[in-house]
Short mmCIF file of C-alpha atoms in Angstrom, two decimals:
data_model
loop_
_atom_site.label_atom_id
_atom_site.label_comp_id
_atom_site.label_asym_id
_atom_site.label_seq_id
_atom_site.Cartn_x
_atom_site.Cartn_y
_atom_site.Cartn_z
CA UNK A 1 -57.14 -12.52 -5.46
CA UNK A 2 -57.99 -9.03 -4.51
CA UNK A 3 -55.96 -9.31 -1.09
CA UNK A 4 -53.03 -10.72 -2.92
CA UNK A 5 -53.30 -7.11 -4.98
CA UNK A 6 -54.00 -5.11 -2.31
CA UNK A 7 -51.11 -6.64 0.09
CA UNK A 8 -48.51 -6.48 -3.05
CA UNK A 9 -49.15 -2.93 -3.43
CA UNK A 10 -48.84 -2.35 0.21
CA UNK A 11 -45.57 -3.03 0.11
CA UNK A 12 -44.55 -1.89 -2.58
CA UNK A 13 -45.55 1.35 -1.08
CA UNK A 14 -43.70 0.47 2.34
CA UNK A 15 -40.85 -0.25 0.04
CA UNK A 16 -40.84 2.91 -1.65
CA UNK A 17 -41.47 4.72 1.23
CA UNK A 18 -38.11 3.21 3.35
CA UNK A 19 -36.02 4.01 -0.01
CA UNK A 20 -37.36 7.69 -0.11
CA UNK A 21 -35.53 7.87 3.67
CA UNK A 22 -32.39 9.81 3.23
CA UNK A 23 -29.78 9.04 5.89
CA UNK A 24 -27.66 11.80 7.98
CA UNK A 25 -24.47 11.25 9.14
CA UNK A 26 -23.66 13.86 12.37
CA UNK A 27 -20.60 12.78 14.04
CA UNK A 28 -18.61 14.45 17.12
CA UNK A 29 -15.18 13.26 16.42
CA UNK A 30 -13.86 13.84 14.27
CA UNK A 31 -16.38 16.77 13.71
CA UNK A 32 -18.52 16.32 10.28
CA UNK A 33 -21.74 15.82 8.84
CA UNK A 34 -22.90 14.42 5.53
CA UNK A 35 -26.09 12.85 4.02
CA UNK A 36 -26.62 9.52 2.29
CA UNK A 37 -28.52 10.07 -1.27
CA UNK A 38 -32.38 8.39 -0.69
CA UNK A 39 -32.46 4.57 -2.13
CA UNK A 40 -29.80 3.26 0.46
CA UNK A 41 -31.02 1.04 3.30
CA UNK A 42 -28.59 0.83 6.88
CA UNK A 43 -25.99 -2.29 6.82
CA UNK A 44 -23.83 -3.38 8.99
CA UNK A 45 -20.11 -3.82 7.76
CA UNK A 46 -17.52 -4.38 10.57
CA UNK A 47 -15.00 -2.16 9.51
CA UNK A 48 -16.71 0.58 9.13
CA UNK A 49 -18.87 3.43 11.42
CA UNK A 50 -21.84 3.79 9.01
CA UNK A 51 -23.01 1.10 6.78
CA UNK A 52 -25.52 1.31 4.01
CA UNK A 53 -26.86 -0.73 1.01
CA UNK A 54 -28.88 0.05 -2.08
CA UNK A 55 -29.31 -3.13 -4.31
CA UNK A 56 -26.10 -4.33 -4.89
CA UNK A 57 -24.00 -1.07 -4.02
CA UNK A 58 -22.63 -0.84 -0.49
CA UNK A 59 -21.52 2.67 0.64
CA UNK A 60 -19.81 3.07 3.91
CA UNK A 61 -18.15 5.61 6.20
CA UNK A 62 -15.14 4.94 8.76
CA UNK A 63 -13.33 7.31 10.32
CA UNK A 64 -9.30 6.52 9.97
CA UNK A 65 -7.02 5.76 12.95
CA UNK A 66 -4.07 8.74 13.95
CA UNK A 67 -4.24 12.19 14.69
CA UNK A 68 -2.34 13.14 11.91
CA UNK A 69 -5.31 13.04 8.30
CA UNK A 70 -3.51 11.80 5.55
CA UNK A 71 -2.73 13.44 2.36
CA UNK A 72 -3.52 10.98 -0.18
CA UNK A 73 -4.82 7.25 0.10
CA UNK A 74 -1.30 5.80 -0.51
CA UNK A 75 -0.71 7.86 3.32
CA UNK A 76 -3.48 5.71 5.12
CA UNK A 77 -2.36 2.50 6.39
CA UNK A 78 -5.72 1.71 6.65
CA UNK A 79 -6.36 1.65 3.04
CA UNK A 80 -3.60 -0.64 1.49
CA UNK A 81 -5.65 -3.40 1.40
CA UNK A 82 -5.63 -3.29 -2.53
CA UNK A 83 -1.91 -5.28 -2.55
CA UNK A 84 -4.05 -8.57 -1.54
CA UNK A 85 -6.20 -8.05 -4.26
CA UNK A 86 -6.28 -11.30 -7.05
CA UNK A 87 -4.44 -11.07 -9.66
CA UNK A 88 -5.57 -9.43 -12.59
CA UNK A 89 -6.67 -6.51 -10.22
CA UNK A 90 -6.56 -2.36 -11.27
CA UNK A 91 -5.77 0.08 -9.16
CA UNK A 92 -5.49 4.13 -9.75
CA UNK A 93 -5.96 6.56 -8.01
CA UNK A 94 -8.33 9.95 -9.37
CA UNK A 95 -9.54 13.03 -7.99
CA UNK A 96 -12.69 13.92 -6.73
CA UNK A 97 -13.91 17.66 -5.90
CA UNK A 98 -14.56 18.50 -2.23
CA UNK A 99 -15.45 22.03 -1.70
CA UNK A 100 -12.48 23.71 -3.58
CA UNK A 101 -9.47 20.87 -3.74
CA UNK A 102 -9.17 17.90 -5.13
CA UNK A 103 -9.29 14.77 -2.59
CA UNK A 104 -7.95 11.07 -3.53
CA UNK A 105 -10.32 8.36 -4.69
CA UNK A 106 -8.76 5.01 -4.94
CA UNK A 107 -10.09 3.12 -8.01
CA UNK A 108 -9.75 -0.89 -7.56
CA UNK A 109 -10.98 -3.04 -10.08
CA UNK A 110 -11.03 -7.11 -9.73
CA UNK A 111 -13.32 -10.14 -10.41
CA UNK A 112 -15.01 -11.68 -7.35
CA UNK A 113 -16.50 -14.94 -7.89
CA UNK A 114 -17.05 -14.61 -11.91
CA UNK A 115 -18.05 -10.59 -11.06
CA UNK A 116 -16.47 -7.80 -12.32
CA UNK A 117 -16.36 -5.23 -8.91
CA UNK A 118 -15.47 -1.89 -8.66
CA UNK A 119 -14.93 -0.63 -5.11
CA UNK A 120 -14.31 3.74 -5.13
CA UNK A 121 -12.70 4.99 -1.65
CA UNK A 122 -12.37 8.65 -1.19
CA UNK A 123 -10.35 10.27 1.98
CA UNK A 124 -10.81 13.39 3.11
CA UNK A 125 -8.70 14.79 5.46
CA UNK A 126 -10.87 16.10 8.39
CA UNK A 127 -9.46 17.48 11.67
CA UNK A 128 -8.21 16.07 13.77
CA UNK A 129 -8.12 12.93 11.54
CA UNK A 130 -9.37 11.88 7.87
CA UNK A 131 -12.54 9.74 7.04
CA UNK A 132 -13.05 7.77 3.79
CA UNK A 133 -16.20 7.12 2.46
CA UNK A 134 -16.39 3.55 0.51
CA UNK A 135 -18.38 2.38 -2.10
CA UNK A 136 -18.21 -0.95 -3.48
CA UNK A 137 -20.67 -2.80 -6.60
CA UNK A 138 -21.00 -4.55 -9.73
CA UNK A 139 -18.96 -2.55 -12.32
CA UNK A 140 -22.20 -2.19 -14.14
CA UNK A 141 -23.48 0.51 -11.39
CA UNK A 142 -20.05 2.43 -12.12
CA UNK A 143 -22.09 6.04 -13.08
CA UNK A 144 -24.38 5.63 -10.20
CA UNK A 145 -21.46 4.91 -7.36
CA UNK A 146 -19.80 7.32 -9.10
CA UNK A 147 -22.74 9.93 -8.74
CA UNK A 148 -23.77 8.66 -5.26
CA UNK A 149 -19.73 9.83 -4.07
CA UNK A 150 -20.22 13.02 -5.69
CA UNK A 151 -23.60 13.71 -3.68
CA UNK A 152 -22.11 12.41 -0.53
CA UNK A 153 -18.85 14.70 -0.83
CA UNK A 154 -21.05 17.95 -1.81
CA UNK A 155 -23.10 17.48 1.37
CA UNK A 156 -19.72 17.06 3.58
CA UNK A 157 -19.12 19.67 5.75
CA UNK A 158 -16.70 19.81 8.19
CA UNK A 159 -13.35 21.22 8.79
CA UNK A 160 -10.29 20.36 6.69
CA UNK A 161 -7.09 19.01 7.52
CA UNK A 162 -4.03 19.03 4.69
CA UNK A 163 -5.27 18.60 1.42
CA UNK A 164 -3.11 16.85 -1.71
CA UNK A 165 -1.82 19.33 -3.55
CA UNK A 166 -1.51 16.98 -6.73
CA UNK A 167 -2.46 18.53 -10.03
CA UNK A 168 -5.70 17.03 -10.80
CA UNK A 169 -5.13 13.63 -13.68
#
């Protein structure tokens, strides 16, 4: 009985430790570096650079195709995916704070298999080409993606492309 304890809080303690890890991005091209908030665990998603995972929020990082960044999210190619969304599906697009502009976060809300998802894609407009950073969970976790994209964008650096210069909703 006592090893059964003594293992259990073992890893527990393993676990806590690994969660405590916070994650830095440091990329050559385009130039940037950011940091992943602690609780997140690596993943691998195939259409993205950086994967990670904290219960059931993913959070990724891809850096967009062309050497031109995109203004807004309608701009990137890369991120119309939403029109082969289910029906029934939400889609706006808000505005997040990077530094001191406003950047696009696409908003997509849809039922997947009886659960209401929210998937949150921000693109900032890096030179010489944009990245978006992705975060996709239960609807229920809505404050804490939301919270996670604000940490990730306030420890962005890295040079900016064109911004949006639409008014903030």
């Amino acid at each position: 009985m006592q090893d059964c304890a003594g293992k259990s809080r073992y890893v527990r303690c393993v676990l806590a430790l690994l969660l405590a890890v916070q994650f830095t991005i440091d990329e050559p091209d385009p130039p940037f570096r950011l940091s992943i908030p602690p609780g997140y665990a690596l993943a691998q998603e195939k259409t993205a650079r950086h994967a990670f995972r904290k219960q059931e929020i993913g959070l990724s990082v891809a850096i967009l195709a062309g050497a031109i960044p995109p203004t807004t999210v309608a701009d990137a190619p890369e991120l119309r995916g939403f029109k082969l969304l289910p029906p029934g599906a939400t889609y706006r697009v808000v505005r997040e704070r990077w530094r001191d502009v406003d950047v696009d976060v696409s908003e997509t809300r849809y039922d997947l298999l009886g659960s209401q998802t929210l998937v949150l894609v921000a693109v900032i407009p890096l030179l010489p080409r944009a990245i978006s950073i992705r975060l996709h969970g239960p609807i229920s976790s809505e404050s804490e993606m939301r919270a996670d994209l604000r940490k990730v964008l306030s420890s962005l650096e890295g040079v900016a492309g064109r911004m949006s210069s639409h008014p903030p909703e």
